[in-house]
PDB file of C-alpha atoms in Angstrom:
ATOM      1  CA  MET R   1     -35.079 111.590  -1.808  1.00 40.00           C
ATOM      2  CA  ALA R   2     -37.435 111.726   1.125  1.00 39.00           C
ATOM      3  CA  GLN R   3     -38.187 109.171   3.750  1.00 41.00           C
ATOM      4  CA  GLU R   4     -41.559 108.776   5.385  1.00 41.00           C
ATOM      5  CA  VAL R   5     -41.498 106.566   8.457  1.00 37.00           C
ATOM      6  CA  GLU R   6     -44.478 105.121  10.282  1.00 39.00           C
ATOM      7  CA  MET R   7     -43.543 103.781  13.707  1.00 36.00           C
ATOM      8  CA  ASP R   8     -45.012 100.564  15.075  1.00 42.00           C
ATOM      9  CA  GLY R   9     -42.879  99.650  18.073  1.00 43.00           C
ATOM     10  CA  HIS R  10     -39.491  98.664  16.631  1.00 65.00           C
ATOM     11  CA  ASP R  11     -41.010  98.186  13.186  1.00 76.00           C
ATOM     12  CA  GLU R  12     -40.817 101.117  10.774  1.00 91.00           C
ATOM     13  CA  GLN R  13     -42.406 101.463   7.377  1.00 94.00           C
ATOM     14  CA  PHE R  14     -40.372 103.490   4.907  1.00 95.00           C
ATOM     15  CA  ALA R  15     -41.002 105.200   1.584  1.00 95.00           C
ATOM     16  CA  VAL R  16     -37.943 106.281  -0.392  1.00 95.00           C
ATOM     17  CA  ARG R  17     -38.506 108.482  -3.431  1.00 94.00           C
ATOM     18  CA  THR R  18     -36.232 107.621  -6.349  1.00 91.00           C
ATOM     19  CA  ALA R  19     -36.287 108.461 -10.042  1.00 87.00           C
ATOM     20  CA  GLY R  20     -39.689 107.308 -11.253  1.00 89.00           C
ATOM     21  CA  CYS R  21     -40.778 105.294  -8.202  1.00 93.00           C
ATOM     22  CA  VAL R  22     -41.473 105.403  -4.487  1.00 95.00           C
ATOM     23  CA  LEU R  23     -39.814 102.369  -2.896  1.00 95.00           C
ATOM     24  CA  MET R  24     -41.815 100.980   0.015  1.00 96.00           C
ATOM     25  CA  GLY R  25     -40.610  98.627   2.700  1.00 97.00           C
ATOM     26  CA  ARG R  26     -40.096  97.884   6.367  1.00 96.00           C
ATOM     27  CA  VAL R  27     -37.086  98.007   8.664  1.00 97.00           C
ATOM     28  CA  ARG R  28     -36.932  96.391  12.074  1.00 96.00           C
ATOM     29  CA  GLY R  29     -34.424  95.847  14.859  1.00 96.00           C
ATOM     30  CA  ALA R  30     -31.075  97.297  15.855  1.00 95.00           C
ATOM     31  CA  GLY R  31     -27.528  96.199  15.138  1.00 96.00           C
ATOM     32  CA  PRO R  32     -25.569  95.314  12.013  1.00 97.00           C
ATOM     33  CA  ALA R  33     -27.602  95.894   8.854  1.00 97.00           C
ATOM     34  CA  VAL R  34     -29.142  93.119   6.754  1.00 98.00           C
ATOM     35  CA  MET R  35     -31.010  93.835   3.507  1.00 98.00           C
ATOM     36  CA  LEU R  36     -33.372  91.114   2.200  1.00 98.00           C
ATOM     37  CA  LEU R  37     -34.056  91.368  -1.553  1.00 97.00           C
ATOM     38  CA  HIS R  38     -36.876  89.338  -3.110  1.00 96.00           C
ATOM     39  CA  GLY R  39     -37.157  87.753  -6.550  1.00 94.00           C
ATOM     40  CA  ALA R  40     -39.071  88.888  -9.636  1.00 93.00           C
ATOM     41  CA  GLY R  41     -42.842  88.682  -9.413  1.00 92.00           C
ATOM     42  CA  MET R  42     -42.708  88.589  -5.600  1.00 94.00           C
ATOM     43  CA  ASP R  43     -42.635  91.150  -2.824  1.00 94.00           C
ATOM     44  CA  ARG R  44     -41.054  91.554   0.598  1.00 96.00           C
ATOM     45  CA  ALA R  45     -43.546  89.113   2.158  1.00 95.00           C
ATOM     46  CA  VAL R  46     -41.397  86.230   0.843  1.00 96.00           C
ATOM     47  CA  PHE R  47     -39.037  86.995   3.771  1.00 97.00           C
ATOM     48  CA  ASP R  48     -41.678  87.314   6.522  1.00 95.00           C
ATOM     49  CA  ASP R  49     -40.477  84.175   8.316  1.00 96.00           C
ATOM     50  CA  GLN R  50     -36.833  85.305   8.313  1.00 96.00           C
ATOM     51  CA  VAL R  51     -37.208  88.832   9.708  1.00 96.00           C
ATOM     52  CA  MET R  52     -37.878  88.107  13.390  1.00 96.00           C
ATOM     53  CA  PRO R  53     -35.171  85.442  13.815  1.00 97.00           C
ATOM     54  CA  LEU R  54     -32.669  87.931  12.376  1.00 97.00           C
ATOM     55  CA  VAL R  55     -33.968  90.747  14.608  1.00 96.00           C
ATOM     56  CA  ASP R  56     -33.844  88.431  17.641  1.00 96.00           C
ATOM     57  CA  ALA R  57     -30.232  87.589  16.720  1.00 97.00           C
ATOM     58  CA  GLY R  58     -29.349  91.290  16.972  1.00 96.00           C
ATOM     59  CA  PHE R  59     -29.619  92.576  13.395  1.00 97.00           C
ATOM     60  CA  ARG R  60     -31.344  95.588  11.844  1.00 97.00           C
ATOM     61  CA  VAL R  61     -33.318  94.105   8.952  1.00 98.00           C
ATOM     62  CA  ALA R  62     -34.612  96.079   5.962  1.00 98.00           C
ATOM     63  CA  VAL R  63     -37.010  94.480   3.507  1.00 98.00           C
ATOM     64  CA  PRO R  64     -37.955  96.684   0.547  1.00 97.00           C
ATOM     65  CA  ASP R  65     -40.415  95.943  -2.212  1.00 96.00           C
ATOM     66  CA  LEU R  66     -38.256  96.256  -5.324  1.00 95.00           C
ATOM     67  CA  ARG R  67     -39.283  98.684  -8.075  1.00 94.00           C
ATOM     68  CA  GLY R  68     -42.420  97.460  -9.869  1.00 92.00           C
ATOM     69  CA  HIS R  69     -43.227  94.914  -7.129  1.00 93.00           C
ATOM     70  CA  GLY R  70     -45.502  94.895  -4.086  1.00 92.00           C
ATOM     71  CA  ARG R  71     -46.191  98.411  -2.848  1.00 93.00           C
ATOM     72  CA  SER R  72     -43.347  99.927  -4.947  1.00 91.00           C
ATOM     73  CA  ARG R  73     -45.620 100.445  -7.954  1.00 85.00           C
ATOM     74  CA  PRO R  74     -46.113 101.958 -10.404  1.00 80.00           C
ATOM     75  CA  SER R  75     -42.672 102.635 -11.784  1.00 80.00           C
ATOM     76  CA  ALA R  76     -42.098 105.245 -14.478  1.00 84.00           C
ATOM     77  CA  THR R  77     -38.650 103.733 -15.150  1.00 79.00           C
ATOM     78  CA  ALA R  78     -38.018 100.196 -16.393  1.00 80.00           C
ATOM     79  CA  PRO R  79     -36.367  98.035 -13.715  1.00 83.00           C
ATOM     80  CA  SER R  80     -32.942  97.395 -15.288  1.00 87.00           C
ATOM     81  CA  ALA R  81     -30.057  95.958 -13.246  1.00 89.00           C
ATOM     82  CA  GLY R  82     -28.443  99.375 -12.824  1.00 91.00           C
ATOM     83  CA  VAL R  83     -31.709 101.029 -11.794  1.00 93.00           C
ATOM     84  CA  LEU R  84     -32.463  98.293  -9.232  1.00 94.00           C
ATOM     85  CA  GLU R  85     -28.947  98.493  -7.796  1.00 95.00           C
ATOM     86  CA  ARG R  86     -29.258 102.280  -7.440  1.00 95.00           C
ATOM     87  CA  ASP R  87     -32.633 101.763  -5.755  1.00 96.00           C
ATOM     88  CA  VAL R  88     -31.106  99.474  -3.118  1.00 97.00           C
ATOM     89  CA  LEU R  89     -28.311 101.983  -2.488  1.00 97.00           C
ATOM     90  CA  ALA R  90     -30.925 104.756  -2.119  1.00 96.00           C
ATOM     91  CA  VAL R  91     -32.787 102.697   0.503  1.00 97.00           C
ATOM     92  CA  MET R  92     -29.537 101.992   2.337  1.00 97.00           C
ATOM     93  CA  ASP R  93     -28.662 105.699   2.274  1.00 97.00           C
ATOM     94  CA  GLU R  94     -32.068 106.782   3.570  1.00 96.00           C
ATOM     95  CA  LEU R  95     -31.911 104.222   6.380  1.00 96.00           C
ATOM     96  CA  GLY R  96     -28.371 105.254   7.333  1.00 96.00           C
ATOM     97  CA  MET R  97     -26.863 101.900   6.354  1.00 97.00           C
ATOM     98  CA  ASP R  98     -23.270 102.487   5.277  1.00 97.00           C
ATOM     99  CA  ARG R  99     -22.802  98.728   4.808  1.00 98.00           C
ATOM    100  CA  ALA R 100     -25.204  95.803   4.858  1.00 98.00           C
ATOM    101  CA  ALA R 101     -25.228  92.055   4.510  1.00 98.00           C
ATOM    102  CA  LEU R 102     -27.225  91.465   1.319  1.00 98.00           C
ATOM    103  CA  VAL R 103     -29.446  88.398   1.089  1.00 98.00           C
ATOM    104  CA  GLY R 104     -31.041  88.113  -2.325  1.00 96.00           C
ATOM    105  CA  GLN R 105     -33.388  85.528  -3.775  1.00 96.00           C
ATOM    106  CA  ALA R 106     -33.412  85.085  -7.597  1.00 95.00           C
ATOM    107  CA  LEU R 107     -33.595  88.654  -9.006  1.00 94.00           C
ATOM    108  CA  GLY R 108     -32.637  89.961  -5.562  1.00 95.00           C
ATOM    109  CA  GLY R 109     -29.554  87.735  -5.664  1.00 95.00           C
ATOM    110  CA  ALA R 110     -28.533  89.172  -9.035  1.00 94.00           C
ATOM    111  CA  ILE R 111     -28.924  92.707  -7.636  1.00 95.00           C
ATOM    112  CA  ALA R 112     -26.882  91.757  -4.562  1.00 96.00           C
ATOM    113  CA  GLN R 113     -24.095  90.312  -6.736  1.00 94.00           C
ATOM    114  CA  GLY R 114     -23.972  93.475  -8.830  1.00 94.00           C
ATOM    115  CA  LEU R 115     -23.708  95.610  -5.702  1.00 96.00           C
ATOM    116  CA  ALA R 116     -20.985  93.393  -4.235  1.00 95.00           C
ATOM    117  CA  ARG R 117     -18.939  93.841  -7.422  1.00 93.00           C
ATOM    118  CA  GLY R 118     -19.724  97.486  -8.095  1.00 94.00           C
ATOM    119  CA  HIS R 119     -19.829  98.800  -4.518  1.00 96.00           C
ATOM    120  CA  PRO R 120     -17.918  96.322  -2.342  1.00 96.00           C
ATOM    121  CA  GLU R 121     -17.439  98.979   0.338  1.00 97.00           C
ATOM    122  CA  ARG R 122     -21.231  98.913   0.917  1.00 97.00           C
ATOM    123  CA  VAL R 123     -21.540  95.098   1.247  1.00 98.00           C
ATOM    124  CA  SER R 124     -20.492  93.370   4.478  1.00 97.00           C
ATOM    125  CA  ALA R 125     -21.644  89.899   3.352  1.00 97.00           C
ATOM    126  CA  LEU R 126     -23.480  88.325   0.422  1.00 96.00           C
ATOM    127  CA  ALA R 127     -25.924  85.429   0.148  1.00 96.00           C
ATOM    128  CA  ALA R 128     -27.418  84.777  -3.300  1.00 94.00           C
ATOM    129  CA  LEU R 129     -30.250  82.229  -3.181  1.00 94.00           C
ATOM    130  CA  GLY R 130     -31.428  80.631  -6.420  1.00 91.00           C
ATOM    131  CA  ALA R 131     -29.739  83.387  -8.406  1.00 87.00           C
ATOM    132  CA  ALA R 132     -27.825  83.127 -11.651  1.00 81.00           C
ATOM    133  CA  TRP R 133     -24.251  84.378 -11.662  1.00 70.00           C
ATOM    134  CA  ASN R 134     -24.359  87.530 -13.760  1.00 61.00           C
ATOM    135  CA  ALA R 135     -20.735  87.257 -14.882  1.00 56.00           C
ATOM    136  CA  ASP R 136     -21.224  89.177 -18.125  1.00 54.00           C
ATOM    137  CA  ARG R 137     -20.942  92.433 -16.203  1.00 51.00           C
ATOM    138  CA  PRO R 138     -17.511  94.065 -16.007  1.00 48.00           C
ATOM    139  CA  THR R 139     -15.613  93.638 -12.775  1.00 49.00           C
ATOM    140  CA  GLY R 140     -12.669  95.462 -11.302  1.00 52.00           C
ATOM    141  CA  PRO R 141      -9.980  94.240  -8.964  1.00 54.00           C
ATOM    142  CA  ARG R 142     -11.208  91.586  -6.573  1.00 53.00           C
ATOM    143  CA  PRO R 143     -11.884  93.103  -3.115  1.00 55.00           C
ATOM    144  CA  PRO R 144     -10.574  91.090  -0.151  1.00 58.00           C
ATOM    145  CA  GLY R 145     -12.984  88.310   0.782  1.00 57.00           C
ATOM    146  CA  VAL R 146     -15.035  88.476  -2.439  1.00 53.00           C
ATOM    147  CA  LEU R 147     -14.976  85.372  -4.626  1.00 50.00           C
ATOM    148  CA  ARG R 148     -15.214  85.339  -8.397  1.00 47.00           C
TER     149      ARG R 148
END
């Protein structure tokens, strides 16, 4: 995976190469990591009004376009739950985010829930907005602080 970063003050554009897609997005600020994940048929612009208040509050905010959305097109791989979760982890890895608070809207909320269950060590907090509970996926032991 390679990261291309275009600097614009404290605002960086990133491009993360994954299997079958280049994931595009922006990261801004410094401090604890927050990842904003949009819903299906949308792109990162849905969170434009939330980025600066979070940055001003002392967070580092990453907002990717999910595979097949916005500037993260085309995708040679279908965007299944597992693929999308791996994409988010790849972005986190490239940006040096060991852990992040995940805020997901609709599809983004489903991805965030899957990551919280499958990789709880990578998730510092979870907010799922307008997202279905994807309880049909297998779960392991409940990590401290994670509800079922």
